[in-house]
PDB file of C-alpha atoms and ligand atoms in Angstrom:
ATOM      1  CA  UNK A  29     108.227  94.327 102.118  1.00  0.00           C
ATOM      2  CA  UNK A  30     110.227  93.993  98.901  1.00  0.00           C
ATOM      3  CA  UNK A  31     108.900  96.333  96.229  1.00  0.00           C
ATOM      4  CA  UNK A  32     111.472  95.626  93.543  1.00  0.00           C
ATOM      5  CA  UNK A  33     111.219  93.588  90.397  1.00  0.00           C
ATOM      6  CA  UNK A  34     114.013  91.012  90.576  1.00  0.00           C
ATOM      7  CA  UNK A  35     115.502  89.762  87.304  1.00  0.00           C
ATOM      8  CA  UNK A  36     117.158  86.383  86.700  1.00  0.00           C
ATOM      9  CA  UNK A  37     120.489  88.217  86.170  1.00  0.00           C
ATOM     10  CA  UNK A  38     120.155  89.615  89.760  1.00  0.00           C
ATOM     11  CA  UNK A  39     119.415  93.188  88.652  1.00  0.00           C
ATOM     12  CA  UNK A  40     116.477  94.922  90.348  1.00  0.00           C
ATOM     13  CA  UNK A  41     114.065  97.744  89.505  1.00  0.00           C
ATOM     14  CA  UNK A  42     111.730  99.519  91.963  1.00  0.00           C
ATOM     15  CA  UNK A  43     108.110  98.760  91.042  1.00  0.00           C
ATOM     16  CA  UNK A  44     106.321 101.778  89.589  1.00  0.00           C
ATOM     17  CA  UNK A  45     102.787 102.218  88.298  1.00  0.00           C
ATOM     18  CA  UNK A  46     101.104  99.091  86.989  1.00  0.00           C
ATOM     19  CA  UNK A  47      98.947  99.631  83.889  1.00  0.00           C
ATOM     20  CA  UNK A  48      96.492  96.805  83.293  1.00  0.00           C
ATOM     21  CA  UNK A  49      94.695  96.002  80.056  1.00  0.00           C
ATOM     22  CA  UNK A  50      91.128  94.722  80.268  1.00  0.00           C
ATOM     23  CA  UNK A  51      89.498  92.393  77.707  1.00  0.00           C
ATOM     24  CA  UNK A  52      92.574  91.789  75.539  1.00  0.00           C
ATOM     25  CA  UNK A  53      91.465  88.185  74.881  1.00  0.00           C
ATOM     26  CA  UNK A  54      88.089  87.852  73.140  1.00  0.00           C
ATOM     27  CA  UNK A  55      87.157  84.567  74.891  1.00  0.00           C
ATOM     28  CA  UNK A  56      87.624  86.230  78.293  1.00  0.00           C
ATOM     29  CA  UNK A  57      85.535  89.264  77.267  1.00  0.00           C
ATOM     30  CA  UNK A  58      82.841  86.770  76.246  1.00  0.00           C
ATOM     31  CA  UNK A  59      82.905  84.861  79.549  1.00  0.00           C
ATOM     32  CA  UNK A  60      82.456  88.210  81.348  1.00  0.00           C
ATOM     33  CA  UNK A  61      79.461  89.011  79.118  1.00  0.00           C
ATOM     34  CA  UNK A  62      81.343  92.082  77.845  1.00  0.00           C
ATOM     35  CA  UNK A  63      82.054  93.523  74.402  1.00  0.00           C
ATOM     36  CA  UNK A  64      85.600  93.974  73.101  1.00  0.00           C
ATOM     37  CA  UNK A  65      86.576  97.624  73.696  1.00  0.00           C
ATOM     38  CA  UNK A  66      87.154  99.892  70.682  1.00  0.00           C
ATOM     39  CA  UNK A  67      90.419 101.171  72.125  1.00  0.00           C
ATOM     40  CA  UNK A  68      92.423  99.420  74.837  1.00  0.00           C
ATOM     41  CA  UNK A  69      90.681  99.349  78.231  1.00  0.00           C
ATOM     42  CA  UNK A  70      93.205 100.538  80.839  1.00  0.00           C
ATOM     43  CA  UNK A  71      93.130 100.611  84.628  1.00  0.00           C
ATOM     44  CA  UNK A  72      95.879 101.111  87.208  1.00  0.00           C
ATOM     45  CA  UNK A  73      97.222  99.312  90.256  1.00  0.00           C
ATOM     46  CA  UNK A  74      99.502 101.241  92.661  1.00  0.00           C
ATOM     47  CA  UNK A  75     103.052  99.962  93.397  1.00  0.00           C
ATOM     48  CA  UNK A  76     101.830  98.755  96.817  1.00  0.00           C
ATOM     49  CA  UNK A  77      99.688  96.135  95.020  1.00  0.00           C
ATOM     50  CA  UNK A  78     102.904  94.295  94.110  1.00  0.00           C
ATOM     51  CA  UNK A  79     103.973  91.153  95.962  1.00  0.00           C
ATOM     52  CA  UNK A  80     106.796  88.819  94.897  1.00  0.00           C
ATOM     53  CA  UNK A  81     106.906  85.073  94.253  1.00  0.00           C
ATOM     54  CA  UNK A  82     106.065  82.803  97.230  1.00  0.00           C
ATOM     55  CA  UNK A  83     103.810  85.312  99.022  1.00  0.00           C
ATOM     56  CA  UNK A  84     100.828  84.206 101.107  1.00  0.00           C
ATOM     57  CA  UNK A  85      97.906  86.479 100.203  1.00  0.00           C
ATOM     58  CA  UNK A  86      94.734  86.980 102.220  1.00  0.00           C
ATOM     59  CA  UNK A  87      91.356  87.625 100.675  1.00  0.00           C
ATOM     60  CA  UNK A  88      90.291  91.155 101.734  1.00  0.00           C
ATOM     61  CA  UNK A  89      87.360  91.108 104.158  1.00  0.00           C
ATOM     62  CA  UNK A  90      85.352  93.374 101.801  1.00  0.00           C
ATOM     63  CA  UNK A  91      85.029  90.519  99.289  1.00  0.00           C
ATOM     64  CA  UNK A  92      83.601  87.020  99.111  1.00  0.00           C
ATOM     65  CA  UNK A  93      84.723  86.390  95.536  1.00  0.00           C
ATOM     66  CA  UNK A  94      88.403  86.994  94.689  1.00  0.00           C
ATOM     67  CA  UNK A  95      89.291  85.835  91.149  1.00  0.00           C
ATOM     68  CA  UNK A  96      92.562  84.867  89.472  1.00  0.00           C
ATOM     69  CA  UNK A  97      93.537  86.373  86.096  1.00  0.00           C
ATOM     70  CA  UNK A  98      96.903  85.103  84.832  1.00  0.00           C
ATOM     71  CA  UNK A  99      98.715  87.646  82.632  1.00  0.00           C
ATOM     72  CA  UNK A 100     102.027  88.389  80.944  1.00  0.00           C
ATOM     73  CA  UNK A 101     103.672  91.392  82.602  1.00  0.00           C
ATOM     74  CA  UNK A 102     105.865  93.686  80.485  1.00  0.00           C
ATOM     75  CA  UNK A 103     108.371  95.660  82.567  1.00  0.00           C
ATOM     76  CA  UNK A 104     109.474  99.019  81.195  1.00  0.00           C
ATOM     77  CA  UNK A 105     113.192  99.865  81.331  1.00  0.00           C
ATOM     78  CA  UNK A 106     113.287 103.426  80.031  1.00  0.00           C
ATOM     79  CA  UNK A 107     110.962 106.420  80.057  1.00  0.00           C
ATOM     80  CA  UNK A 108     108.849 106.790  76.931  1.00  0.00           C
ATOM     81  CA  UNK A 109     105.960 108.818  75.600  1.00  0.00           C
ATOM     82  CA  UNK A 110     104.598 109.247  72.089  1.00  0.00           C
ATOM     83  CA  UNK A 111     106.615 106.428  70.582  1.00  0.00           C
ATOM     84  CA  UNK A 112     105.624 104.190  67.688  1.00  0.00           C
ATOM     85  CA  UNK A 113     104.817 100.498  68.015  1.00  0.00           C
ATOM     86  CA  UNK A 114     107.806  99.695  65.775  1.00  0.00           C
ATOM     87  CA  UNK A 115     110.247 101.021  68.405  1.00  0.00           C
ATOM     88  CA  UNK A 116     108.264  99.950  71.494  1.00  0.00           C
ATOM     89  CA  UNK A 117     110.289  96.844  72.388  1.00  0.00           C
ATOM     90  CA  UNK A 118     113.411  99.020  72.824  1.00  0.00           C
ATOM     91  CA  UNK A 119     111.825 100.343  76.020  1.00  0.00           C
ATOM     92  CA  UNK A 120     111.208  96.916  77.588  1.00  0.00           C
ATOM     93  CA  UNK A 121     113.472  95.752  80.444  1.00  0.00           C
ATOM     94  CA  UNK A 122     111.960  92.306  80.733  1.00  0.00           C
ATOM     95  CA  UNK A 123     108.967  90.028  81.091  1.00  0.00           C
ATOM     96  CA  UNK A 124     107.311  88.258  84.009  1.00  0.00           C
ATOM     97  CA  UNK A 125     104.100  86.411  84.787  1.00  0.00           C
ATOM     98  CA  UNK A 126     101.596  87.973  87.152  1.00  0.00           C
ATOM     99  CA  UNK A 127      98.121  87.450  88.522  1.00  0.00           C
ATOM    100  CA  UNK A 128      95.669  90.334  88.303  1.00  0.00           C
ATOM    101  CA  UNK A 129      93.778  89.452  91.494  1.00  0.00           C
ATOM    102  CA  UNK A 130      90.278  90.860  91.212  1.00  0.00           C
ATOM    103  CA  UNK A 131      87.487  91.237  93.769  1.00  0.00           C
ATOM    104  CA  UNK A 132      84.780  90.212  91.305  1.00  0.00           C
ATOM    105  CA  UNK A 133      81.851  91.052  93.603  1.00  0.00           C
ATOM    106  CA  UNK A 134      83.269  94.515  94.380  1.00  0.00           C
ATOM    107  CA  UNK A 135      83.960  95.067  90.656  1.00  0.00           C
ATOM    108  CA  UNK A 136      80.431  93.966  89.661  1.00  0.00           C
ATOM    109  CA  UNK A 137      78.914  96.480  92.084  1.00  0.00           C
ATOM    110  CA  UNK A 138      81.236  99.228  90.779  1.00  0.00           C
ATOM    111  CA  UNK A 139      80.252  98.429  87.173  1.00  0.00           C
ATOM    112  CA  UNK A 140      76.573  98.537  88.122  1.00  0.00           C
ATOM    113  CA  UNK A 141      77.007 101.913  89.842  1.00  0.00           C
ATOM    114  CA  UNK A 142      79.331 103.392  87.214  1.00  0.00           C
ATOM    115  CA  UNK A 143      82.115 103.685  89.798  1.00  0.00           C
ATOM    116  CA  UNK A 144      85.879 103.105  89.300  1.00  0.00           C
ATOM    117  CA  UNK A 145      87.536  99.686  89.699  1.00  0.00           C
ATOM    118  CA  UNK A 146      90.350 100.978  91.951  1.00  0.00           C
ATOM    119  CA  UNK A 147      89.317  98.983  95.029  1.00  0.00           C
ATOM    120  CA  UNK A 148      88.362  95.808  93.136  1.00  0.00           C
ATOM    121  CA  UNK A 149      91.674  95.768  91.261  1.00  0.00           C
ATOM    122  CA  UNK A 150      94.243  97.754  93.238  1.00  0.00           C
ATOM    123  CA  UNK A 151      94.129  96.547  96.845  1.00  0.00           C
ATOM    124  CA  UNK A 152      97.385  95.644  98.641  1.00  0.00           C
ATOM    125  CA  UNK A 153      98.602  92.278  97.364  1.00  0.00           C
ATOM    126  CA  UNK A 154      96.483  92.361  94.196  1.00  0.00           C
ATOM    127  CA  UNK A 155      99.525  92.061  91.912  1.00  0.00           C
ATOM    128  CA  UNK A 156     101.715  89.010  92.585  1.00  0.00           C
ATOM    129  CA  UNK A 157     104.496  88.956  89.963  1.00  0.00           C
ATOM    130  CA  UNK A 158     107.230  86.375  89.293  1.00  0.00           C
ATOM    131  CA  UNK A 159     110.958  86.901  88.999  1.00  0.00           C
ATOM    132  CA  UNK A 160     111.507  88.622  85.634  1.00  0.00           C
ATOM    133  CA  UNK A 161     113.495  87.517  82.593  1.00  0.00           C
ATOM    134  CA  UNK A 162     115.559  90.164  80.746  1.00  0.00           C
ATOM    135  CA  UNK A 163     113.977  91.298  77.473  1.00  0.00           C
ATOM    136  CA  UNK A 164     116.806  89.948  75.290  1.00  0.00           C
ATOM    137  CA  UNK A 165     115.973  86.386  76.413  1.00  0.00           C
ATOM    138  CA  UNK A 166     112.499  86.496  74.834  1.00  0.00           C
ATOM    139  CA  UNK A 167     112.463  86.475  71.047  1.00  0.00           C
ATOM    140  CA  UNK A 168     108.747  87.164  70.517  1.00  0.00           C
ATOM    141  CA  UNK A 169     106.553  88.156  73.483  1.00  0.00           C
ATOM    142  CA  UNK A 170     103.456  87.778  71.284  1.00  0.00           C
ATOM    143  CA  UNK A 171     103.740  83.996  71.015  1.00  0.00           C
ATOM    144  CA  UNK A 172     104.195  82.565  74.529  1.00  0.00           C
ATOM    145  CA  UNK A 173     102.043  79.922  76.196  1.00  0.00           C
ATOM    146  CA  UNK A 174     100.444  81.031  79.454  1.00  0.00           C
ATOM    147  CA  UNK A 175      98.768  78.923  82.108  1.00  0.00           C
ATOM    148  CA  UNK A 176      97.379  79.016  85.633  1.00  0.00           C
ATOM    149  CA  UNK A 177      96.866  76.057  87.968  1.00  0.00           C
ATOM    150  CA  UNK A 178      94.999  75.962  91.252  1.00  0.00           C
ATOM    151  CA  UNK A 179      95.987  73.035  93.519  1.00  0.00           C
ATOM    152  CA  UNK A 180      97.584  71.327  90.510  1.00  0.00           C
ATOM    153  CA  UNK A 181      94.499  71.618  88.279  1.00  0.00           C
ATOM    154  CA  UNK A 182      94.736  73.734  85.106  1.00  0.00           C
ATOM    155  CA  UNK A 183      92.193  76.571  85.209  1.00  0.00           C
ATOM    156  CA  UNK A 184      93.505  78.923  82.510  1.00  0.00           C
ATOM    157  CA  UNK A 185      95.504  78.002  79.419  1.00  0.00           C
ATOM    158  CA  UNK A 186      96.253  80.078  76.345  1.00  0.00           C
ATOM    159  CA  UNK A 187      98.902  81.932  74.404  1.00  0.00           C
ATOM    160  CA  UNK A 188      99.870  85.555  74.052  1.00  0.00           C
ATOM    161  CA  UNK A 189      99.290  85.038  70.315  1.00  0.00           C
ATOM    162  CA  UNK A 190      95.554  85.226  71.168  1.00  0.00           C
ATOM    163  CA  UNK A 191      95.827  88.846  72.358  1.00  0.00           C
ATOM    164  CA  UNK A 192      93.668  91.399  70.531  1.00  0.00           C
ATOM    165  CA  UNK A 193      96.492  93.955  70.808  1.00  0.00           C
ATOM    166  CA  UNK A 194     100.205  93.093  70.732  1.00  0.00           C
ATOM    167  CA  UNK A 195     102.783  94.126  73.322  1.00  0.00           C
ATOM    168  CA  UNK A 196     104.082  96.777  70.888  1.00  0.00           C
ATOM    169  CA  UNK A 197     100.589  98.224  70.318  1.00  0.00           C
ATOM    170  CA  UNK A 198      99.870  98.302  74.060  1.00  0.00           C
ATOM    171  CA  UNK A 199     103.122 100.124  74.877  1.00  0.00           C
ATOM    172  CA  UNK A 200     102.477 102.656  72.101  1.00  0.00           C
ATOM    173  CA  UNK A 201      98.949 103.284  73.380  1.00  0.00           C
ATOM    174  CA  UNK A 202      99.703 103.492  77.116  1.00  0.00           C
ATOM    175  CA  UNK A 203     102.774 105.701  76.494  1.00  0.00           C
ATOM    176  CA  UNK A 204     100.702 108.058  74.318  1.00  0.00           C
ATOM    177  CA  UNK A 205      98.392 108.784  77.261  1.00  0.00           C
ATOM    178  CA  UNK A 206     100.401 108.417  80.492  1.00  0.00           C
ATOM    179  CA  UNK A 207     104.184 108.463  79.805  1.00  0.00           C
ATOM    180  CA  UNK A 208     105.799 105.200  80.893  1.00  0.00           C
ATOM    181  CA  UNK A 209     108.749 105.229  83.269  1.00  0.00           C
ATOM    182  CA  UNK A 210     111.462 102.789  84.260  1.00  0.00           C
ATOM    183  CA  UNK A 211     109.920 100.215  86.628  1.00  0.00           C
ATOM    184  CA  UNK A 212     106.371 100.729  85.394  1.00  0.00           C
ATOM    185  CA  UNK A 213     104.750  97.636  83.952  1.00  0.00           C
ATOM    186  CA  UNK A 214     101.842  96.558  81.789  1.00  0.00           C
ATOM    187  CA  UNK A 215      99.575  93.594  82.629  1.00  0.00           C
ATOM    188  CA  UNK A 216      98.569  92.538  79.111  1.00  0.00           C
ATOM    189  CA  UNK A 217      95.203  90.874  79.806  1.00  0.00           C
ATOM    190  CA  UNK A 218      93.983  87.397  80.694  1.00  0.00           C
ATOM    191  CA  UNK A 219      92.784  84.398  78.681  1.00  0.00           C
ATOM    192  CA  UNK A 220      89.461  82.753  79.572  1.00  0.00           C
ATOM    193  CA  UNK A 221      88.948  80.540  82.610  1.00  0.00           C
ATOM    194  CA  UNK A 222      89.079  83.136  85.394  1.00  0.00           C
ATOM    195  CA  UNK A 223      87.597  81.902  88.640  1.00  0.00           C
ATOM    196  CA  UNK A 224      87.296  82.066  92.377  1.00  0.00           C
ATOM    197  CA  UNK A 225      90.140  81.493  94.824  1.00  0.00           C
ATOM    198  CA  UNK A 226      89.595  80.184  98.326  1.00  0.00           C
ATOM    199  CA  UNK A 227      91.591  80.109 101.501  1.00  0.00           C
ATOM    200  CA  UNK A 228      94.079  77.197 101.346  1.00  0.00           C
ATOM    201  CA  UNK A 229      94.508  77.322  97.547  1.00  0.00           C
ATOM    202  CA  UNK A 230      97.986  76.974  96.043  1.00  0.00           C
ATOM    203  CA  UNK A 231      98.210  78.934  92.797  1.00  0.00           C
ATOM    204  CA  UNK A 232     100.841  78.461  90.090  1.00  0.00           C
ATOM    205  CA  UNK A 233     101.203  80.830  87.119  1.00  0.00           C
ATOM    206  CA  UNK A 234     103.364  79.966  84.112  1.00  0.00           C
ATOM    207  CA  UNK A 235     104.520  81.935  81.089  1.00  0.00           C
ATOM    208  CA  UNK A 236     106.782  80.231  78.552  1.00  0.00           C
ATOM    209  CA  UNK A 237     110.453  81.153  79.081  1.00  0.00           C
ATOM    210  CA  UNK A 238     109.796  82.960  82.377  1.00  0.00           C
ATOM    211  CA  UNK A 239     110.267  81.761  85.994  1.00  0.00           C
ATOM    212  CA  UNK A 240     107.113  80.271  87.516  1.00  0.00           C
ATOM    213  CA  UNK A 241     105.058  82.236  90.062  1.00  0.00           C
ATOM    214  CA  UNK A 242     103.675  80.432  93.104  1.00  0.00           C
ATOM    215  CA  UNK A 243     101.435  81.990  95.713  1.00  0.00           C
ATOM    216  CA  UNK A 244      99.180  80.668  98.417  1.00  0.00           C
ATOM    217  CA  UNK A 245      95.827  82.013  99.567  1.00  0.00           C
ATOM    218  CA  UNK A 246      95.357  82.253 103.324  1.00  0.00           C
TER     219      UNK A 246
HETATM  220 ZN1   ZN B 400      93.236  91.436  84.127  1.00  0.00          ZN
END
């Protein structure tokens, strides 16, 4: 199985740790019945969660309710810790579009029990990510339209200009806690409209200026 990010200029980077930001769009926090967090809400997917464009993904047998969350993915190109937001974009290798696949029933039970989200969010195949575009091709990552279609029908539509925290602020925050390394990435949160995927669905994720991601659910 390929575990490299592939860029449109044919360069590759091994996939590292995936840091994911929860509730970075207020309308999505609202649809989940959740408050906006005071500081960024962060959880992690392991590198084995990654699958590339055109993968067929099965719904794990432990769940009856796998949801799509379309998100911009920021790929880190250089190790950083304790940097300021003003220099954060210097550490970005590129951008992609990904789907934070979530076992909503497993997550709901974990929330109820005060347990971690690792299984609900980090299972194998939970992070399909498109081919990436090099950072210098994107002028402003905080103003890109983002959309997800299931079987040709638009389910999620928004813009990264609706994010509560910008790409620069997220990199500064995550790097201040964890240290980011080359090949790590940040899923920057999802707009509203998350919903259930079923076997047979064809899912298309789009981020302005970035190659489209297509996956199927089997
Ligand atoms: Zn998410």
